[in-house]
């Protein structure tokens, strides 16, 4: 399998290349040259497979040429063996139509673990082949950071630098990052927003004094969902849920609490691969750039409003570029031009082709804080389920859609409620307990450095501590 950049000018790479590179050298994102497609018969034969085996079936076409099936199988069993639930992503019923796909049974209690437990192992496998060293630089609105740190802490040949917006992640989220004291883990609290932190990370990838891809000293890569391998791993649970609810004979809708457009784009990929998905509901909070883009074509970034669902407090959704590329006719040169315009003015208009391509599968909804609370109460009062604020946004959007009552709608439960105890207990009166496996999180020593919100400060910090590429 070959991968091409959404901006058309970076060289095509194989799976190993795109996993280690993260962002393409032309500033674009990698996407498969063409979508592998399963027939209905092939999909029907996947029913009942254990999760790790299903993962091998779905991911083998994407990793071909870089991993043997046996290598992929070994990595999948190790990654998904780290989950606290044997089904890995169990499906829970709300009512006749609504279902919950619990993606939070990994080590750090958010769906990010599903992809990152695999990605950490992919990095280690690929680096051992070339005996090279990797510098991971990431920005997190909360959950990516802890999941990435758990996935690579203590691994040889990897240093991780994780930026989080100071004071804008929950205490549980912060402690899950800062209490990991492995020497290859560097936590940085930035005086700024998530978008500021993400912009610095993107700049470092193309900084000639830093990134080997531009002549610098460090082999820098991304663990944000701009890394293709993350999206690939997330495709699997769309298949897992749909198969349980009767696919390929029956069509399924999904509602996805969305920030960087990674998780819901994985659903788009599943549909391109032949999974019968009727609708993908893009649920946003009041930071609604994606809702505006999908409903009116207006992709313009405002300022971020902090909410009780911080992992969705995003105004620039990196992975949206992948949809604009694929749905808009795969014209890299035209998209590069469009994205340059966006980077200059923080606003752009979708083309007609992009709008039509997107509306075939996506519907969007903007959910207010009051509606989010209503959804948490409904789940608790009517179904005995405690859900987190992000999941509640997805559930509210799912319930507000006009969709045939016979069509199952699966809401993705992206985080465990105990990651956001204050918002949950305020809404439901119930205090969600941390699972025992997180142990003494609140007693453990924390370690992080605070930096001003300037690129230079972060660049110098990384340059002083990272290991040079071989
Ligand atoms: C990361 C995250 C999201 C947003 O996912 P994207 O892939 O960025 O759209 C939603 N909910 C939770 C709990 C998250 O951690």
CSV table of C-alpha atoms and ligand atoms in Angstrom, one decimal:
chain,number,residue,atom,x,y,z
A,1,UNK,CA,0.0,0.0,0.0
A,2,UNK,CA,1.3,3.5,-0.9
A,3,UNK,CA,0.2,6.7,0.7
A,4,UNK,CA,0.0,10.1,-0.9
A,5,UNK,CA,-0.1,13.6,0.6
A,6,UNK,CA,-3.3,15.7,0.6
A,7,UNK,CA,-1.2,18.6,-0.7
A,8,UNK,CA,0.1,16.7,-3.7
A,9,UNK,CA,3.9,17.4,-3.7
A,10,UNK,CA,5.4,15.2,-1.0
A,11,UNK,CA,6.8,11.8,-2.1
A,12,UNK,CA,4.5,8.8,-1.8
A,13,UNK,CA,5.5,6.5,1.1
A,14,UNK,CA,4.7,3.0,2.4
A,15,UNK,CA,3.1,2.3,5.7
A,16,UNK,CA,6.3,2.3,7.7
A,17,UNK,CA,7.2,5.7,6.1
A,18,UNK,CA,4.0,7.4,7.0
A,19,UNK,CA,3.9,6.0,10.5
A,20,UNK,CA,7.3,7.4,11.3
A,21,UNK,CA,6.7,10.7,9.4
A,22,UNK,CA,3.4,11.8,10.8
A,23,UNK,CA,2.9,14.9,8.8
A,24,UNK,CA,3.9,15.0,5.1
A,25,UNK,CA,6.9,17.2,4.2
A,26,UNK,CA,4.6,19.5,2.1
A,27,UNK,CA,2.5,20.2,5.2
A,28,UNK,CA,-0.3,17.8,4.0
A,29,UNK,CA,-1.6,14.6,5.6
A,30,UNK,CA,-1.1,11.1,4.3
A,31,UNK,CA,-4.0,9.1,2.9
A,32,UNK,CA,-4.0,5.7,1.1
A,33,UNK,CA,-3.6,6.0,-2.7
A,34,UNK,CA,-6.9,4.1,-3.0
A,35,UNK,CA,-9.3,2.6,-0.5
A,36,UNK,CA,-9.2,-1.2,0.0
A,37,UNK,CA,-12.8,-2.6,-0.3
A,38,UNK,CA,-14.4,-5.7,1.2
A,39,UNK,CA,-17.4,-7.5,-0.4
A,40,UNK,CA,-20.5,-8.2,1.7
A,41,UNK,CA,-19.4,-11.8,1.9
A,42,UNK,CA,-16.0,-10.9,3.2
A,43,UNK,CA,-17.6,-8.6,5.8
A,44,UNK,CA,-20.1,-11.3,6.8
A,45,UNK,CA,-17.2,-13.7,7.5
A,46,UNK,CA,-15.8,-11.3,10.0
A,47,UNK,CA,-18.7,-11.7,12.4
A,48,UNK,CA,-17.8,-13.2,15.7
A,49,UNK,CA,-14.0,-12.7,15.4
A,50,UNK,CA,-12.2,-11.7,18.5
A,51,UNK,CA,-11.3,-8.0,18.4
A,52,UNK,CA,-7.6,-8.5,17.8
A,53,UNK,CA,-8.3,-10.9,14.9
A,54,UNK,CA,-10.8,-8.4,13.4
A,55,UNK,CA,-8.2,-5.8,13.7
A,56,UNK,CA,-5.8,-7.9,11.6
A,57,UNK,CA,-8.4,-8.4,8.8
A,58,UNK,CA,-9.2,-4.7,8.6
A,59,UNK,CA,-5.6,-3.4,8.9
A,60,UNK,CA,-3.7,-5.9,6.8
A,61,UNK,CA,-4.5,-4.1,3.5
A,62,UNK,CA,-3.1,-0.8,4.9
A,63,UNK,CA,0.1,-2.3,6.4
A,64,UNK,CA,0.9,-4.6,3.4
A,65,UNK,CA,4.5,-4.2,2.4
A,66,UNK,CA,5.6,-3.0,5.8
A,67,UNK,CA,4.4,-5.8,8.1
A,68,UNK,CA,3.8,-9.4,7.6
A,69,UNK,CA,0.4,-10.7,8.7
A,70,UNK,CA,2.1,-12.5,11.6
A,71,UNK,CA,3.9,-9.4,12.7
A,72,UNK,CA,0.6,-7.4,12.6
A,73,UNK,CA,-1.1,-10.2,14.5
A,74,UNK,CA,1.5,-10.1,17.3
A,75,UNK,CA,1.2,-6.3,17.6
A,76,UNK,CA,-2.6,-6.4,17.7
A,77,UNK,CA,-2.7,-9.1,20.4
A,78,UNK,CA,-0.2,-7.2,22.5
A,79,UNK,CA,-2.0,-3.8,22.1
A,80,UNK,CA,-5.5,-5.1,22.7
A,81,UNK,CA,-4.4,-7.4,25.5
A,82,UNK,CA,-3.7,-4.2,27.5
A,83,UNK,CA,-7.5,-3.5,27.7
A,84,UNK,CA,-9.5,-4.2,30.8
A,85,UNK,CA,-12.5,-5.6,28.9
A,86,UNK,CA,-12.2,-8.8,26.8
A,87,UNK,CA,-14.5,-7.4,24.1
A,88,UNK,CA,-12.0,-4.4,23.9
A,89,UNK,CA,-14.9,-2.1,22.7
A,90,UNK,CA,-18.1,-3.5,24.1
A,91,UNK,CA,-21.5,-2.3,22.9
A,92,UNK,CA,-24.1,-1.4,25.5
A,93,UNK,CA,-27.8,-0.9,24.8
A,94,UNK,CA,-29.7,2.4,25.7
A,95,UNK,CA,-33.1,1.7,24.2
A,96,UNK,CA,-34.6,0.1,21.0
A,97,UNK,CA,-32.7,2.4,18.7
A,98,UNK,CA,-29.7,3.8,20.6
A,99,UNK,CA,-26.5,2.0,21.5
A,100,UNK,CA,-23.3,3.0,23.2
A,101,UNK,CA,-19.9,1.8,21.9
A,102,UNK,CA,-17.6,1.9,25.0
A,103,UNK,CA,-14.1,2.9,23.8
A,104,UNK,CA,-12.7,3.7,27.2
A,105,UNK,CA,-11.5,0.4,28.6
A,106,UNK,CA,-7.8,1.0,27.7
A,107,UNK,CA,-5.1,2.0,30.2
A,108,UNK,CA,-5.9,5.8,30.2
A,109,UNK,CA,-9.7,5.6,29.9
A,110,UNK,CA,-10.3,7.3,26.6
A,111,UNK,CA,-10.7,6.1,23.0
A,112,UNK,CA,-7.2,7.3,22.1
A,113,UNK,CA,-5.8,4.2,23.7
A,114,UNK,CA,-7.3,2.0,21.0
A,115,UNK,CA,-5.0,3.6,18.4
A,116,UNK,CA,-2.0,4.6,20.6
A,117,UNK,CA,-1.5,1.2,22.2
A,118,UNK,CA,-0.9,-0.1,18.7
A,119,UNK,CA,1.1,3.0,17.5
A,120,UNK,CA,3.7,2.8,20.4
A,121,UNK,CA,4.4,-0.8,19.3
A,122,UNK,CA,4.5,0.1,15.7
A,123,UNK,CA,7.1,2.7,16.4
A,124,UNK,CA,9.3,0.3,18.4
A,125,UNK,CA,9.1,-2.3,15.7
A,126,UNK,CA,10.0,0.1,12.9
A,127,UNK,CA,12.8,1.8,14.9
A,128,UNK,CA,14.5,-1.5,15.8
A,129,UNK,CA,14.9,-2.2,12.0
A,130,UNK,CA,17.0,1.0,11.4
A,131,UNK,CA,18.4,1.4,14.9
A,132,UNK,CA,17.2,5.1,14.8
A,133,UNK,CA,15.8,7.4,17.4
A,134,UNK,CA,12.4,9.1,17.3
A,135,UNK,CA,11.3,12.4,18.9
A,136,UNK,CA,7.6,12.5,19.4
A,137,UNK,CA,6.2,16.1,19.7
A,138,UNK,CA,2.5,16.4,20.4
A,139,UNK,CA,-0.2,18.8,21.5
A,140,UNK,CA,-3.0,17.5,23.6
A,141,UNK,CA,-6.4,18.8,24.7
A,142,UNK,CA,-6.2,16.2,27.4
A,143,UNK,CA,-6.7,12.6,26.3
A,144,UNK,CA,-4.1,12.2,23.5
A,145,UNK,CA,-1.3,13.1,25.9
A,146,UNK,CA,-2.0,10.5,28.5
A,147,UNK,CA,-2.7,7.8,26.0
A,148,UNK,CA,0.5,8.6,24.0
A,149,UNK,CA,2.6,8.8,27.2
A,150,UNK,CA,1.3,5.4,28.4
A,151,UNK,CA,2.0,3.9,25.0
A,152,UNK,CA,5.7,4.9,24.8
A,153,UNK,CA,6.8,5.5,28.4
A,154,UNK,CA,10.1,3.6,29.0
A,155,UNK,CA,10.4,2.5,25.4
A,156,UNK,CA,13.9,2.5,23.9
A,157,UNK,CA,14.7,4.9,21.0
A,158,UNK,CA,11.8,7.2,21.7
A,159,UNK,CA,11.5,10.6,23.5
A,160,UNK,CA,8.1,12.2,23.9
A,161,UNK,CA,7.4,15.9,24.4
A,162,UNK,CA,3.8,16.6,25.2
A,163,UNK,CA,2.3,20.1,25.3
A,164,UNK,CA,-0.9,20.8,27.1
A,165,UNK,CA,-2.7,24.1,27.6
A,166,UNK,CA,-2.0,25.1,31.2
A,167,UNK,CA,-5.1,24.9,33.4
A,168,UNK,CA,-7.4,23.8,30.5
A,169,UNK,CA,-7.3,20.0,31.1
A,170,UNK,CA,-9.0,18.2,33.9
A,171,UNK,CA,-7.0,17.2,37.0
A,172,UNK,CA,-7.4,13.5,36.2
A,173,UNK,CA,-6.2,14.2,32.6
A,174,UNK,CA,-3.2,16.2,33.9
A,175,UNK,CA,-2.2,13.7,36.5
A,176,UNK,CA,-2.4,10.8,34.0
A,177,UNK,CA,0.3,12.6,32.1
A,178,UNK,CA,2.5,14.2,34.7
A,179,UNK,CA,2.7,11.3,37.1
A,180,UNK,CA,4.5,9.2,34.5
A,181,UNK,CA,8.1,9.7,35.6
A,182,UNK,CA,9.9,7.7,33.0
A,183,UNK,CA,13.0,9.6,31.8
A,184,UNK,CA,11.9,9.6,28.1
A,185,UNK,CA,8.6,11.5,29.0
A,186,UNK,CA,8.6,15.4,29.0
A,187,UNK,CA,5.4,17.2,29.9
A,188,UNK,CA,5.1,20.9,29.0
A,189,UNK,CA,2.3,23.2,30.2
A,190,UNK,CA,1.8,26.0,27.7
A,191,UNK,CA,0.5,29.4,28.5
A,192,UNK,CA,-2.1,29.3,25.6
A,193,UNK,CA,-4.9,27.3,24.0
A,194,UNK,CA,-4.8,23.8,22.5
A,195,UNK,CA,-4.8,25.4,19.0
A,196,UNK,CA,-1.7,27.5,20.0
A,197,UNK,CA,0.1,24.4,21.1
A,198,UNK,CA,-0.9,22.5,18.0
A,199,UNK,CA,0.3,25.3,15.8
A,200,UNK,CA,3.7,25.1,17.5
A,201,UNK,CA,3.9,21.4,16.9
A,202,UNK,CA,3.1,21.8,13.3
A,203,UNK,CA,5.7,24.5,12.9
A,204,UNK,CA,8.4,22.3,14.5
A,205,UNK,CA,7.8,19.6,11.8
A,206,UNK,CA,8.9,22.0,9.1
A,207,UNK,CA,11.6,23.8,11.0
A,208,UNK,CA,15.0,23.3,9.2
A,209,UNK,CA,16.8,23.6,12.5
A,210,UNK,CA,14.8,20.7,14.0
A,211,UNK,CA,13.2,18.2,11.7
A,212,UNK,CA,15.4,15.7,9.7
A,213,UNK,CA,12.8,15.9,6.9
A,214,UNK,CA,13.8,19.6,6.4
A,215,UNK,CA,17.5,19.2,7.1
A,216,UNK,CA,17.4,19.4,11.0
A,217,UNK,CA,18.8,17.1,13.7
A,218,UNK,CA,15.8,15.3,15.1
A,219,UNK,CA,13.5,12.6,13.6
A,220,UNK,CA,10.3,14.3,14.7
A,221,UNK,CA,7.0,12.6,14.4
A,222,UNK,CA,3.4,13.1,15.4
A,223,UNK,CA,1.1,11.1,17.6
A,224,UNK,CA,-1.9,13.4,17.0
A,225,UNK,CA,-4.5,12.0,14.7
A,226,UNK,CA,-2.6,13.6,11.8
A,227,UNK,CA,-0.7,10.3,12.0
A,228,UNK,CA,-2.4,7.9,9.6
A,229,UNK,CA,-1.8,4.8,11.7
A,230,UNK,CA,-4.1,6.2,14.4
A,231,UNK,CA,-7.0,6.6,12.1
A,232,UNK,CA,-6.4,3.1,10.6
A,233,UNK,CA,-6.7,1.5,14.1
A,234,UNK,CA,-10.0,3.4,14.8
A,235,UNK,CA,-11.6,2.0,11.6
A,236,UNK,CA,-11.7,-1.4,13.4
A,237,UNK,CA,-14.3,-0.6,16.0
A,238,UNK,CA,-16.8,0.7,13.5
A,239,UNK,CA,-16.7,-2.8,11.9
A,240,UNK,CA,-16.9,-4.4,15.4
A,241,UNK,CA,-20.1,-2.5,16.3
A,242,UNK,CA,-21.8,-2.8,13.0
A,243,UNK,CA,-21.2,-6.5,12.7
A,244,UNK,CA,-22.8,-7.0,16.1
A,245,UNK,CA,-25.9,-5.1,15.0
A,246,UNK,CA,-26.4,-7.0,11.8
A,247,UNK,CA,-24.1,-5.6,9.2
A,248,UNK,CA,-23.6,-6.2,6.3
A,249,UNK,CA,-27.4,-7.0,6.0
A,250,UNK,CA,-28.4,-4.0,8.0
A,251,UNK,CA,-27.3,-0.3,7.7
A,252,UNK,CA,-26.1,1.5,10.9
A,253,UNK,CA,-25.7,5.1,11.8
A,254,UNK,CA,-23.0,6.5,14.2
A,255,UNK,CA,-22.9,9.6,16.3
A,256,UNK,CA,-19.4,10.8,17.1
A,257,UNK,CA,-18.3,13.5,19.5
A,258,UNK,CA,-15.8,15.4,17.4
A,259,UNK,CA,-12.8,17.7,17.8
A,260,UNK,CA,-10.0,17.1,15.4
A,261,UNK,CA,-12.2,15.1,13.0
A,262,UNK,CA,-10.0,12.0,13.4
A,263,UNK,CA,-12.5,9.5,15.1
A,264,UNK,CA,-15.3,10.4,12.7
A,265,UNK,CA,-13.0,10.3,9.7
A,266,UNK,CA,-12.2,6.7,10.6
A,267,UNK,CA,-15.9,6.0,10.2
A,268,UNK,CA,-15.7,7.5,6.7
A,269,UNK,CA,-12.9,5.2,5.9
A,270,UNK,CA,-14.9,2.2,7.1
A,271,UNK,CA,-17.7,3.2,4.7
A,272,UNK,CA,-15.2,3.5,1.8
A,273,UNK,CA,-14.1,0.0,2.7
A,274,UNK,CA,-17.7,-1.3,2.2
A,275,UNK,CA,-19.2,-1.2,5.7
A,276,UNK,CA,-22.9,-0.2,5.2
A,277,UNK,CA,-22.9,3.1,7.2
A,278,UNK,CA,-26.1,5.1,6.6
A,279,UNK,CA,-25.0,8.3,8.4
A,280,UNK,CA,-22.1,9.7,10.4
A,281,UNK,CA,-23.3,12.4,12.8
A,282,UNK,CA,-20.6,14.9,13.6
A,283,UNK,CA,-21.4,16.2,17.1
A,284,UNK,CA,-19.7,19.4,18.2
A,285,UNK,CA,-20.0,21.5,21.3
A,286,UNK,CA,-20.2,25.3,21.0
A,287,UNK,CA,-16.8,25.3,19.3
A,288,UNK,CA,-18.7,24.5,16.2
A,289,UNK,CA,-16.4,25.1,13.2
A,290,UNK,CA,-17.2,21.6,11.8
A,291,UNK,CA,-21.0,22.1,12.2
A,292,UNK,CA,-20.7,25.4,10.3
A,293,UNK,CA,-18.5,23.9,7.6
A,294,UNK,CA,-20.8,20.9,7.0
A,295,UNK,CA,-24.1,22.8,7.2
A,296,UNK,CA,-23.2,25.9,5.3
A,297,UNK,CA,-19.7,25.5,3.8
A,298,UNK,CA,-18.2,28.1,6.1
A,299,UNK,CA,-15.0,26.8,7.5
A,300,UNK,CA,-13.8,29.8,9.6
A,301,UNK,CA,-12.1,29.6,13.0
A,302,UNK,CA,-13.3,31.7,15.9
A,303,UNK,CA,-11.8,31.8,19.3
A,304,UNK,CA,-12.0,28.7,21.5
A,305,UNK,CA,-14.6,28.7,24.3
A,306,UNK,CA,-13.6,26.4,27.1
A,307,UNK,CA,-16.3,23.9,28.0
A,308,UNK,CA,-16.9,20.8,30.1
A,309,UNK,CA,-15.9,18.7,27.1
A,310,UNK,CA,-12.3,20.0,26.7
A,311,UNK,CA,-11.2,17.4,24.2
A,312,UNK,CA,-13.6,19.0,21.7
A,313,UNK,CA,-12.6,22.6,22.4
A,314,UNK,CA,-11.0,23.0,19.0
A,315,UNK,CA,-11.4,25.5,16.3
A,316,UNK,CA,-9.0,24.1,13.6
A,317,UNK,CA,-9.8,20.4,12.8
A,318,UNK,CA,-6.6,19.0,11.2
A,319,UNK,CA,-8.2,15.8,9.8
A,320,UNK,CA,-10.9,17.7,8.0
A,321,UNK,CA,-8.3,18.3,5.3
A,322,UNK,CA,-8.4,14.5,4.6
A,323,UNK,CA,-12.1,14.7,3.9
A,324,UNK,CA,-11.8,17.8,1.8
A,325,UNK,CA,-9.2,16.0,-0.3
A,326,UNK,CA,-11.0,12.8,-0.7
A,327,UNK,CA,-14.6,14.1,-1.1
A,328,UNK,CA,-13.4,17.1,-3.2
A,329,UNK,CA,-11.8,15.0,-6.0
A,330,UNK,CA,-8.3,14.4,-4.7
A,331,UNK,CA,-6.7,17.4,-6.3
A,332,UNK,CA,-3.6,18.1,-4.1
A,333,UNK,CA,-2.5,21.3,-5.9
A,334,UNK,CA,-5.9,22.9,-5.5
A,335,UNK,CA,-6.2,21.8,-1.9
A,336,UNK,CA,-2.7,23.1,-1.1
A,337,UNK,CA,-3.9,26.5,-2.5
A,338,UNK,CA,-7.1,26.4,-0.5
A,339,UNK,CA,-5.3,25.5,2.8
A,340,UNK,CA,-2.7,28.3,2.3
A,341,UNK,CA,-5.7,30.7,2.1
A,342,UNK,CA,-7.1,29.2,5.3
A,343,UNK,CA,-3.7,29.5,7.1
A,344,UNK,CA,-3.4,33.1,6.1
A,345,UNK,CA,-7.0,34.3,6.9
A,346,UNK,CA,-8.3,31.5,9.3
A,347,UNK,CA,-11.4,31.3,7.0
A,348,UNK,CA,-12.3,29.5,3.8
A,349,UNK,CA,-15.4,28.4,1.9
A,350,UNK,CA,-15.8,24.7,0.9
A,351,UNK,CA,-16.2,24.1,-2.9
A,352,UNK,CA,-19.4,22.6,-4.2
A,353,UNK,CA,-17.7,19.3,-4.8
A,354,UNK,CA,-16.4,19.2,-1.2
A,355,UNK,CA,-19.9,20.0,0.2
A,356,UNK,CA,-21.6,17.5,-1.9
A,357,UNK,CA,-19.0,14.8,-1.2
A,358,UNK,CA,-19.3,15.4,2.5
A,359,UNK,CA,-23.1,15.6,2.7
A,360,UNK,CA,-23.5,12.1,1.2
A,361,UNK,CA,-22.4,10.6,4.5
A,362,UNK,CA,-22.1,13.3,7.2
A,363,UNK,CA,-24.7,15.2,9.1
A,364,UNK,CA,-23.7,17.6,11.9
A,365,UNK,CA,-25.2,19.0,15.1
A,366,UNK,CA,-24.1,21.7,17.6
A,367,UNK,CA,-24.9,20.8,21.2
A,368,UNK,CA,-25.1,23.4,24.0
A,369,UNK,CA,-23.9,22.9,27.6
A,370,UNK,CA,-27.6,22.6,28.7
A,371,UNK,CA,-28.3,19.9,26.1
A,372,UNK,CA,-25.2,18.0,27.1
A,373,UNK,CA,-26.4,18.0,30.8
A,374,UNK,CA,-29.9,16.8,29.6
A,375,UNK,CA,-28.3,13.8,27.8
A,376,UNK,CA,-26.2,12.9,30.8
A,377,UNK,CA,-29.4,12.9,32.9
A,378,UNK,CA,-31.4,10.9,30.4
A,379,UNK,CA,-28.8,8.2,30.2
A,380,UNK,CA,-28.6,8.0,34.0
A,381,UNK,CA,-32.3,8.2,34.8
A,382,UNK,CA,-33.7,6.1,31.9
A,383,UNK,CA,-30.9,3.6,31.2
A,384,UNK,CA,-28.8,3.5,34.4
A,385,UNK,CA,-25.7,4.5,32.4
A,386,UNK,CA,-23.3,7.2,33.6
A,387,UNK,CA,-21.7,8.9,30.6
A,388,UNK,CA,-19.0,11.5,30.3
A,389,UNK,CA,-19.6,15.1,28.8
A,390,UNK,CA,-18.1,14.2,25.4
A,391,UNK,CA,-20.2,11.1,25.0
A,392,UNK,CA,-23.3,13.1,26.1
A,393,UNK,CA,-22.7,15.5,23.2
A,394,UNK,CA,-22.7,12.6,20.8
A,395,UNK,CA,-25.8,11.1,22.5
A,396,UNK,CA,-27.8,14.3,22.3
A,397,UNK,CA,-26.9,14.7,18.7
A,398,UNK,CA,-28.0,11.1,18.0
A,399,UNK,CA,-31.3,11.6,19.7
A,400,UNK,CA,-32.0,14.9,17.9
A,401,UNK,CA,-31.7,13.4,14.4
A,402,UNK,CA,-34.6,12.4,12.2
A,403,UNK,CA,-33.5,8.8,11.4
A,404,UNK,CA,-35.8,5.9,10.7
A,405,UNK,CA,-36.7,4.2,14.0
A,406,UNK,CA,-35.6,0.8,12.7
A,407,UNK,CA,-32.1,2.0,12.1
A,408,UNK,CA,-29.6,1.4,15.0
A,409,UNK,CA,-27.7,4.5,16.0
A,410,UNK,CA,-24.4,3.9,17.8
A,411,UNK,CA,-23.0,6.8,19.9
A,412,UNK,CA,-19.2,6.5,20.5
A,413,UNK,CA,-18.4,6.7,24.2
A,414,UNK,CA,-15.1,8.4,23.9
A,415,UNK,CA,-14.1,8.7,27.6
A,416,UNK,CA,-14.8,7.1,30.9
A,417,UNK,CA,-17.0,9.3,33.1
A,418,UNK,CA,-14.4,9.2,35.9
A,419,UNK,CA,-12.1,11.4,33.7
A,420,UNK,CA,-14.6,14.3,34.2
A,421,UNK,CA,-16.0,13.7,37.7
A,422,UNK,CA,-17.1,17.3,38.4
A,423,UNK,CA,-19.2,17.7,35.3
A,424,UNK,CA,-20.7,14.3,35.7
A,425,UNK,CA,-21.7,14.7,39.4
A,426,UNK,CA,-23.0,18.1,38.8
A,427,UNK,CA,-25.3,16.8,36.0
A,428,UNK,CA,-26.4,13.5,37.5
A,429,UNK,CA,-25.7,13.7,41.3
A,430,UNK,CA,-23.5,10.6,41.0
A,431,UNK,CA,-19.8,10.5,41.6
A,432,UNK,CA,-18.1,8.3,39.0
A,433,UNK,CA,-15.3,6.2,40.6
A,434,UNK,CA,-12.0,5.8,38.9
A,435,UNK,CA,-11.4,2.1,38.0
A,436,UNK,CA,-9.2,0.4,40.6
A,437,UNK,CA,-6.5,-0.2,38.0
A,438,UNK,CA,-5.7,3.6,38.1
A,439,UNK,CA,-4.8,3.2,41.7
A,440,UNK,CA,-3.4,6.1,43.6
A,441,UNK,CA,-3.4,8.7,40.8
A,442,UNK,CA,-4.1,11.5,43.3
A,443,UNK,CA,-1.2,10.7,45.6
A,444,UNK,CA,1.5,10.2,43.0
A,445,UNK,CA,4.3,12.8,42.4
A,446,UNK,CA,3.8,15.1,39.3
A,447,UNK,CA,6.5,16.3,37.0
A,448,UNK,CA,6.1,19.0,34.3
A,449,UNK,CA,7.6,22.3,33.1
A,450,UNK,CA,5.6,25.4,32.3
A,451,UNK,CA,6.7,27.4,29.3
A,452,UNK,CA,5.4,30.7,27.8
A,453,UNK,CA,3.3,30.4,24.7
A,454,UNK,CA,6.0,31.1,22.2
A,455,UNK,CA,7.4,28.8,19.5
A,456,UNK,CA,11.0,29.6,20.4
A,457,UNK,CA,10.7,28.6,24.0
A,458,UNK,CA,9.3,25.2,23.1
A,459,UNK,CA,11.8,24.7,20.3
A,460,UNK,CA,14.8,25.4,22.6
A,461,UNK,CA,13.3,23.1,25.3
A,462,UNK,CA,13.0,20.2,22.9
A,463,UNK,CA,16.4,20.8,21.2
A,464,UNK,CA,18.1,20.7,24.6
A,465,UNK,CA,16.6,17.4,25.6
A,466,UNK,CA,15.9,15.3,22.5
A,467,UNK,CA,18.3,12.6,21.1
A,468,UNK,CA,19.6,13.3,17.6
A,469,UNK,CA,18.6,11.0,14.7
A,470,UNK,CA,21.2,8.4,13.7
B,1,LIG,C1,-10.0,13.3,21.4
B,1,LIG,C2,-11.4,13.2,22.0
B,1,LIG,C3,-12.5,13.6,21.2
B,1,LIG,C4,-12.3,14.1,19.8
B,1,LIG,O1,-11.8,13.2,18.9
B,1,LIG,P1,-11.3,13.6,17.5
B,1,LIG,O2,-10.7,12.4,16.9
B,1,LIG,O3,-10.2,14.7,17.7
B,1,LIG,O4,-12.5,14.2,16.7
B,1,LIG,C5,-13.7,13.4,21.7
B,1,LIG,N1,-13.9,12.9,23.0
B,1,LIG,C6,-12.9,12.6,23.8
B,1,LIG,C7,-13.1,12.1,25.1
B,1,LIG,C8,-11.6,12.7,23.3
B,1,LIG,O5,-10.5,12.4,24.0
